[in-house]
């Protein structure tokens, strides 16, 4: 027998043995990272029911800033239905800063009467009538970031007002609050919402200043981990880097929030937006669209409405994916185990040159042997790839465009 034949036979036998005796592979629940310290026994009770998977929707801030009014919100609600965004899972329509102007004599918050003449209750009814859920913005300090009246000292009356209007989601900011204790303030807000008696998602927006991943689980369902996103590749890379380290804190009912999406706002290339969206999905991030949904290009729709990528984000196992290989020159391989035993793998190219990236099954917890691979952007099965853990050539290869991503789903087995 020739040496190569002996080698091949030996590899085959060893590979087959590995397949038989390998531990359960990628996606096994045993691979989910342990919850953060404060979520372990004795930690806060996490109400999973409000956000079992990362919240999805639309928020006005990234595109419209303070230019919000009821006409825009109604049109956006219509667009969420007409474009298929709602059907794809984007269900919260959230008005960010600048909807509020004053408090009346009883301390009740008032919406801008010029911009919202029909009032928030009527607007919430309209949004609900479209099958969507309705969200508003406030701040734990005395004023919002745009200088509007905020909730400090008015937590109960605001929570009760929101409940009366039919609010389903509240984003609570951190401007003018640096002398306050975030844990105390956001817990106060959570308790006020509970007393108001309506299930309302609490989106903590404290920008990661006081390590919210250590105290926010059980207080809010999601918490911002960084300062504001911008519509640029530099911003996306910087946020991915910061958010990547926090994967242990995330899980059903408790999500790291690397900020809202910029897809479709014009500042990045198609590949960059695809990488932005893919990484948000791999990191189990909330998916809040931040572009004008009334006039999306085909390219923007192709990204925001990619069901196979959304499925990765919304996977019920609720594990935030993490970096498994980090090449110094800008190539990263990310892995997110999924509930059905498969896993999502993203090959991310942060550099400005095309890169070849590789992964071995052993590096992502897949048993040695065959596995089926699907490309989630090409929407194409790539067939069965076998990595028996032997020759280097058995690794899975991806050619990744500059500032781009290849996103695949791997199912162990033939
Ligand atoms: C802060 C938040 C943003 C947005 C603005 C509104 O900067 O982080 O997401 O809500 O305030 O003023």
XYZ file of C-alpha atoms and ligand atoms in Angstrom:
426
model
C 0.000 0.000 0.000
C 1.318 3.473 -0.902
C 1.972 5.859 2.011
C -0.739 8.255 0.788
C -3.281 5.435 0.728
C -2.299 4.367 4.247
C -2.584 7.967 5.379
C -6.024 8.368 3.741
C -7.302 5.121 5.244
C -6.027 6.086 8.687
C -7.620 9.561 8.357
C -10.891 7.981 7.364
C -10.949 5.577 10.320
C -9.963 8.304 12.737
C -12.503 10.702 11.201
C -15.283 8.122 11.464
C -14.337 7.502 15.106
C -14.466 11.230 15.769
C -17.919 11.466 14.188
C -19.153 8.620 16.387
C -17.693 9.874 19.634
C -17.758 13.638 19.122
C -19.668 15.703 21.659
C -22.907 17.328 20.521
C -21.865 20.019 18.105
C -22.464 23.637 17.360
C -25.783 24.854 18.640
C -25.880 22.467 21.518
C -27.334 24.188 24.541
C -24.258 23.097 26.424
C -22.333 25.597 24.329
C -24.345 28.616 25.395
C -22.155 30.841 27.541
C -22.962 30.935 31.209
C -25.124 33.918 32.108
C -23.413 36.951 33.583
C -22.606 36.803 37.280
C -25.639 38.776 38.431
C -28.063 36.639 36.435
C -27.006 33.420 38.147
C -28.976 32.074 41.100
C -29.846 34.796 43.536
C -29.739 37.401 40.744
C -32.658 39.385 39.421
C -35.715 37.717 37.972
C -35.656 38.061 34.194
C -39.087 38.445 32.620
C -38.454 36.686 29.335
C -41.990 37.156 28.037
C -41.539 40.778 26.907
C -38.483 40.168 24.753
C -37.797 36.443 24.335
C -35.840 37.386 21.210
C -34.191 40.758 20.448
C -36.838 43.458 19.806
C -37.318 44.500 16.171
C -38.900 47.631 14.781
C -38.311 51.143 13.512
C -37.116 54.229 15.397
C -37.268 57.800 14.093
C -33.941 59.126 15.425
C -31.225 58.045 12.959
C -33.011 59.446 9.910
C -35.394 62.119 11.186
C -33.879 63.439 14.439
C -36.269 66.028 15.885
C -38.380 66.265 12.704
C -41.153 64.004 13.923
C -44.910 64.497 13.588
C -48.017 62.364 13.399
C -48.144 62.388 9.600
C -44.671 60.854 9.468
C -45.586 58.210 12.031
C -48.778 57.224 10.232
C -46.939 57.010 6.923
C -44.205 54.938 8.534
C -46.793 52.586 10.042
C -48.335 52.154 6.585
C -44.894 51.576 5.076
C -43.994 48.960 7.688
C -46.990 46.956 6.550
C -46.732 47.649 2.798
C -43.026 46.811 2.503
C -43.310 43.541 4.417
C -41.243 44.857 7.346
C -43.954 43.923 9.845
C -44.318 40.475 8.348
C -40.551 40.011 8.603
C -40.710 40.751 12.336
C -40.244 44.533 12.707
C -43.163 45.243 15.002
C -42.300 48.241 17.228
C -42.734 51.747 15.818
C -40.863 54.042 18.201
C -40.909 57.856 18.280
C -37.576 59.031 19.658
C -36.773 62.463 21.128
C -38.737 65.696 20.502
C -42.369 64.540 20.583
C -42.869 66.203 24.004
C -42.992 69.935 24.787
C -44.224 70.560 28.318
C -46.039 69.325 31.394
C -49.498 70.519 32.271
C -50.496 71.822 35.728
C -50.987 68.277 37.019
C -47.503 67.255 35.849
C -48.749 65.207 32.925
C -46.471 65.196 29.879
C -47.866 66.889 26.777
C -47.070 66.011 23.173
C -46.281 68.908 20.827
C -49.790 70.089 19.821
C -48.572 71.469 16.481
C -46.883 68.254 15.437
C -49.244 65.795 17.103
C -52.634 67.562 16.999
C -54.650 64.343 17.329
C -52.639 63.345 20.415
C -50.645 60.272 21.313
C -53.599 58.059 22.170
C -55.072 58.462 18.693
C -51.665 57.860 17.132
C -51.081 54.728 19.200
C -54.532 53.491 18.134
C -53.601 54.048 14.487
C -50.306 52.189 14.901
C -52.035 49.314 16.697
C -54.682 49.260 13.974
C -51.899 48.420 11.520
C -50.920 45.426 13.628
C -47.841 47.149 15.055
C -46.741 48.028 18.579
C -46.098 51.605 19.694
C -43.070 53.108 21.437
C -41.996 56.441 22.908
C -38.805 58.004 24.251
C -37.945 59.754 27.506
C -34.929 60.249 29.771
C -34.226 59.536 33.462
C -32.910 63.077 33.979
C -34.983 66.254 34.141
C -34.522 66.914 30.410
C -33.998 64.763 27.309
C -30.877 65.022 25.157
C -32.716 67.512 22.921
C -33.723 69.551 25.990
C -37.363 68.412 26.170
C -39.068 67.715 29.509
C -38.084 64.260 30.781
C -39.088 61.907 33.569
C -36.971 62.686 36.666
C -39.460 62.834 39.573
C -42.353 62.018 37.196
C -41.710 58.300 36.701
C -45.089 57.135 38.008
C -47.190 59.720 36.264
C -45.305 59.141 32.982
C -45.626 55.363 33.215
C -49.356 55.697 33.932
C -49.766 58.109 31.002
C -47.937 55.750 28.640
C -50.092 52.851 29.789
C -53.225 54.919 29.180
C -52.047 55.869 25.690
C -51.274 52.250 24.806
C -47.489 52.463 24.742
C -45.733 49.081 24.383
C -42.067 50.133 24.464
C -40.210 52.982 26.109
C -36.649 54.018 25.375
C -35.186 55.803 28.380
C -32.111 57.964 27.794
C -29.308 59.130 30.122
C -28.780 62.826 29.281
C -28.532 65.303 32.172
C -28.257 62.376 34.565
C -24.555 61.939 35.262
C -24.995 62.776 38.953
C -27.557 59.990 39.329
C -27.115 56.278 40.019
C -28.222 54.478 36.844
C -29.207 51.276 38.583
C -31.427 53.162 41.028
C -33.007 55.378 38.356
C -33.744 52.644 35.821
C -35.070 50.357 38.550
C -37.364 53.189 39.635
C -38.581 53.398 36.055
C -39.097 49.642 35.795
C -41.140 49.630 39.006
C -43.224 52.575 37.810
C -43.999 50.660 34.606
C -44.994 47.625 36.658
C -47.322 49.729 38.793
C -48.873 51.181 35.639
C -50.019 47.655 34.872
C -49.299 47.427 31.126
C -46.516 45.239 29.735
C -44.034 47.797 28.356
C -40.533 46.952 27.115
C -37.908 49.077 28.908
C -35.079 49.998 26.552
C -32.214 51.361 28.653
C -30.149 53.934 26.770
C -27.227 54.669 29.076
C -24.591 54.222 26.345
C -22.601 51.617 28.312
C -21.180 54.314 30.609
C -21.720 52.424 33.866
C -21.381 48.838 32.600
C -25.144 48.227 32.306
C -24.516 44.596 31.296
C -23.639 44.001 34.974
C -26.850 45.495 36.463
C -29.440 45.951 33.713
C -30.552 42.292 33.252
C -33.843 42.084 35.102
C -34.244 45.879 35.022
C -34.742 46.450 31.287
C -35.025 44.022 28.394
C -32.212 45.727 26.461
C -29.473 48.205 27.205
C -27.253 50.280 24.961
C -23.612 49.241 25.202
C -21.960 52.150 23.374
C -22.255 55.804 22.410
C -24.402 56.669 19.383
C -23.927 54.936 16.056
C -23.136 57.026 12.966
C -23.809 56.189 9.336
C -20.195 55.215 8.610
C -18.071 52.075 8.440
C -15.717 53.413 11.151
C -18.629 53.742 13.541
C -19.917 50.240 12.812
C -16.464 48.683 13.303
C -15.930 50.507 16.571
C -19.331 49.411 17.897
C -18.821 45.773 16.832
C -15.517 45.782 18.656
C -16.979 47.147 21.900
C -20.129 44.999 21.826
C -18.307 41.773 20.906
C -16.856 41.423 24.411
C -20.186 41.446 26.214
C -21.698 38.215 24.897
C -22.016 36.553 28.284
C -24.603 39.084 29.467
C -27.090 38.440 26.645
C -29.914 35.920 26.594
C -33.680 35.681 26.298
C -35.213 38.753 27.947
C -31.829 40.536 28.298
C -30.048 41.937 25.273
C -26.957 44.016 24.612
C -28.013 46.874 22.328
C -25.253 48.127 20.003
C -27.666 50.866 18.792
C -30.107 51.182 15.927
C -29.484 50.286 12.301
C -28.119 52.692 9.707
C -28.885 50.404 6.736
C -30.392 52.481 3.914
C -29.233 55.893 5.137
C -26.635 56.291 2.395
C -23.310 56.575 4.238
C -22.015 53.052 3.573
C -21.561 50.722 0.613
C -23.769 47.709 -0.004
C -21.090 45.361 1.384
C -20.663 47.524 4.483
C -24.404 47.572 5.166
C -24.557 43.800 4.684
C -21.724 43.404 7.192
C -23.436 45.811 9.626
C -26.720 43.869 9.408
C -25.035 40.438 9.555
C -23.027 41.349 12.635
C -26.075 42.742 14.414
C -27.756 39.394 13.688
C -24.766 37.324 14.866
C -24.610 39.461 18.039
C -28.351 38.903 18.703
C -28.799 42.674 18.672
C -32.154 44.423 18.644
C -32.955 45.250 15.005
C -34.415 48.745 14.948
C -34.423 50.103 11.402
C -33.386 53.760 11.263
C -34.005 54.631 7.611
C -36.963 56.046 5.661
C -39.130 52.993 5.059
C -41.371 54.909 2.656
C -38.795 54.936 -0.117
C -36.347 52.072 0.244
C -34.164 50.988 -2.656
C -34.195 47.341 -3.700
C -30.725 47.033 -2.179
C -31.942 48.272 1.219
C -34.945 45.948 1.114
C -32.733 43.010 0.202
C -30.761 43.651 3.395
C -33.443 44.577 5.935
C -35.840 41.919 4.666
C -33.366 39.047 4.448
C -35.390 36.436 6.340
C -32.501 34.011 6.649
C -30.375 36.616 8.416
C -33.273 37.789 10.589
C -33.748 34.156 11.637
C -30.184 34.116 12.975
C -30.870 37.238 15.040
C -34.193 35.935 16.309
C -33.069 32.401 17.099
C -34.838 31.224 20.272
C -31.666 29.892 21.912
C -30.799 33.577 22.339
C -27.024 33.287 22.404
C -24.998 36.329 21.372
C -22.413 35.124 18.858
C -18.743 35.685 19.493
C -15.407 35.859 17.747
C -13.763 32.448 17.453
C -10.843 33.470 15.237
C -9.290 36.917 15.089
C -6.604 37.398 12.473
C -4.512 40.445 13.270
C -4.903 41.757 9.716
C -8.638 42.389 9.920
C -10.163 38.979 9.321
C -12.520 37.616 11.940
C -14.627 34.477 12.172
C -17.730 34.702 14.336
C -19.973 31.890 15.539
C -23.501 31.848 16.961
C -24.985 28.520 18.045
C -28.667 28.077 17.135
C -31.540 26.247 18.766
C -31.806 23.471 16.152
C -28.200 22.351 16.581
C -26.941 24.303 13.576
C -24.831 27.413 13.820
C -24.307 30.681 12.013
C -20.794 31.630 11.037
C -19.784 35.060 9.789
C -16.490 35.674 8.043
C -15.907 39.390 8.533
C -13.347 41.388 6.599
C -12.496 44.647 8.354
C -9.647 45.370 5.947
C -9.787 47.184 2.633
C -8.452 44.204 0.640
C -10.193 40.984 -0.315
C -9.364 38.245 2.211
C -9.455 34.464 2.274
C -10.683 33.282 5.666
C -10.864 29.758 7.004
C -12.484 27.754 9.721
C -12.091 24.211 11.008
C -15.156 22.459 12.332
C -13.345 21.879 15.625
C -12.991 25.655 16.059
C -16.760 26.108 16.082
C -17.733 22.991 17.989
C -18.925 21.002 14.989
C -18.187 17.275 15.148
C -15.562 16.131 12.657
C -17.301 14.885 9.540
C -19.774 16.159 7.018
C -21.948 19.244 7.505
C -24.370 21.023 5.188
C -23.560 24.641 4.430
C -25.903 27.404 3.243
C -24.953 30.918 2.148
C -27.464 33.306 3.744
C -26.841 36.237 1.403
C -26.705 34.232 -1.832
C -29.678 32.165 -0.538
C -27.895 29.113 -1.870
C -26.995 25.687 -0.517
C -23.257 25.206 -0.876
C -23.518 21.446 -0.437
C -21.874 19.172 2.089
C -18.446 20.073 3.391
C -16.431 17.449 5.252
C -13.797 18.373 7.780
C -12.512 15.226 9.455
C -10.069 17.219 11.489
C -7.129 15.920 9.519
C -5.440 17.691 6.608
C -5.435 21.485 6.603
C -7.167 21.407 3.206
C -10.299 20.142 4.933
C -10.930 23.573 6.432
C -13.877 25.588 5.126
C -12.760 28.605 3.056
C -14.511 31.886 2.308
C -13.395 34.696 0.036
C -14.592 37.903 1.654
C -14.811 41.298 -0.066
C -13.250 44.351 1.617
C -15.443 45.692 4.460
C -17.680 42.741 3.768
C -19.024 39.529 5.143
C -19.828 35.968 4.130
C -22.577 34.592 6.340
C -23.303 30.882 6.367
C -25.414 28.447 8.335
C -23.904 25.061 9.064
C -25.889 21.978 9.961
C -23.792 19.101 11.243
C -24.471 15.799 9.490
C -24.597 14.510 5.915
C -29.102 60.119 22.662
C -29.416 58.667 22.311
C -29.876 58.605 20.858
C -31.111 59.476 20.658
C -30.801 60.906 21.087
C -32.041 61.768 21.109
O -28.005 60.591 21.956
O -28.312 57.849 22.529
O -30.162 57.266 20.481
O -32.155 58.951 21.416
O -30.233 60.952 22.398
O -31.806 63.069 21.531
